[in-house]
Amino acid sequence: MGIAVIAVLSMDMQAGWRPIAVASAAGFVLAVPISWFVGRKIVAKTGLGG
C-alpha cells in the first residue's frame, strides 16, 4: 500500500487527495489476499498453525 502511495506522490505532487486515496485503497485490496496466500504457504512449510 505504501509503495502505491509513494508512486502517486512521486508522479505528480499537485494531484490532490483522490489519486492518493485510490492508490492506498488499491494497495489494501491487493495486500489482503496476497498476505493470506503467503501466510498459508509459510504455515505449510513450517508445520505451525495447528
Short mmCIF file of C-alpha atoms in Angstrom, two decimals:
data_model
loop_
_atom_site.label_atom_id
_atom_site.label_comp_id
_atom_site.label_asym_id
_atom_site.label_seq_id
_atom_site.Cartn_x
_atom_site.Cartn_y
_atom_site.Cartn_z
CA MET A 1 0.00 0.00 0.00
CA GLY A 2 2.82 2.36 0.83
CA ILE A 3 4.58 1.72 -2.45
CA ALA A 4 1.48 2.71 -4.41
CA VAL A 5 1.09 5.94 -2.44
CA ILE A 6 4.77 6.82 -2.89
CA ALA A 7 4.46 6.15 -6.63
CA VAL A 8 1.48 8.51 -6.89
CA LEU A 9 3.26 11.18 -4.88
CA SER A 10 6.39 10.94 -7.00
CA MET A 11 4.43 11.24 -10.26
CA ASP A 12 2.52 14.43 -9.53
CA MET A 13 2.71 16.38 -6.30
CA GLN A 14 -0.28 18.58 -7.29
CA ALA A 15 -2.67 15.69 -7.89
CA GLY A 16 -4.80 16.20 -4.81
CA TRP A 17 -6.13 13.62 -2.41
CA ARG A 18 -8.14 11.37 -4.74
CA PRO A 19 -5.24 9.58 -6.50
CA ILE A 20 -3.59 9.02 -3.13
CA ALA A 21 -6.80 7.57 -1.70
CA VAL A 22 -7.30 5.33 -4.74
CA ALA A 23 -3.71 4.10 -4.57
CA SER A 24 -3.96 3.31 -0.87
CA ALA A 25 -7.32 1.54 -1.30
CA ALA A 26 -6.00 -0.50 -4.22
CA GLY A 27 -2.89 -1.39 -2.24
CA PHE A 28 -5.02 -2.52 0.68
CA VAL A 29 -7.30 -4.61 -1.53
CA LEU A 30 -4.28 -6.31 -3.12
CA ALA A 31 -2.41 -6.76 0.16
CA VAL A 32 -5.15 -8.75 1.91
CA PRO A 33 -5.26 -11.79 -0.43
CA ILE A 34 -1.51 -11.71 -1.02
CA SER A 35 -0.86 -11.75 2.74
CA TRP A 36 -3.34 -14.57 3.19
CA PHE A 37 -1.69 -16.61 0.42
CA VAL A 38 1.85 -16.03 1.72
CA GLY A 39 0.74 -16.81 5.27
CA ARG A 40 -0.74 -20.13 4.17
CA LYS A 41 2.49 -21.01 2.36
CA ILE A 42 4.58 -20.19 5.44
CA VAL A 43 2.33 -22.27 7.68
CA ALA A 44 2.51 -25.18 5.22
CA LYS A 45 6.30 -25.04 5.07
CA THR A 46 6.88 -24.70 8.83
CA GLY A 47 4.14 -27.03 10.06
CA LEU A 48 2.91 -24.47 12.58
CA GLY A 49 -0.66 -23.37 12.97
CA GLY A 50 -2.46 -26.44 14.13
#
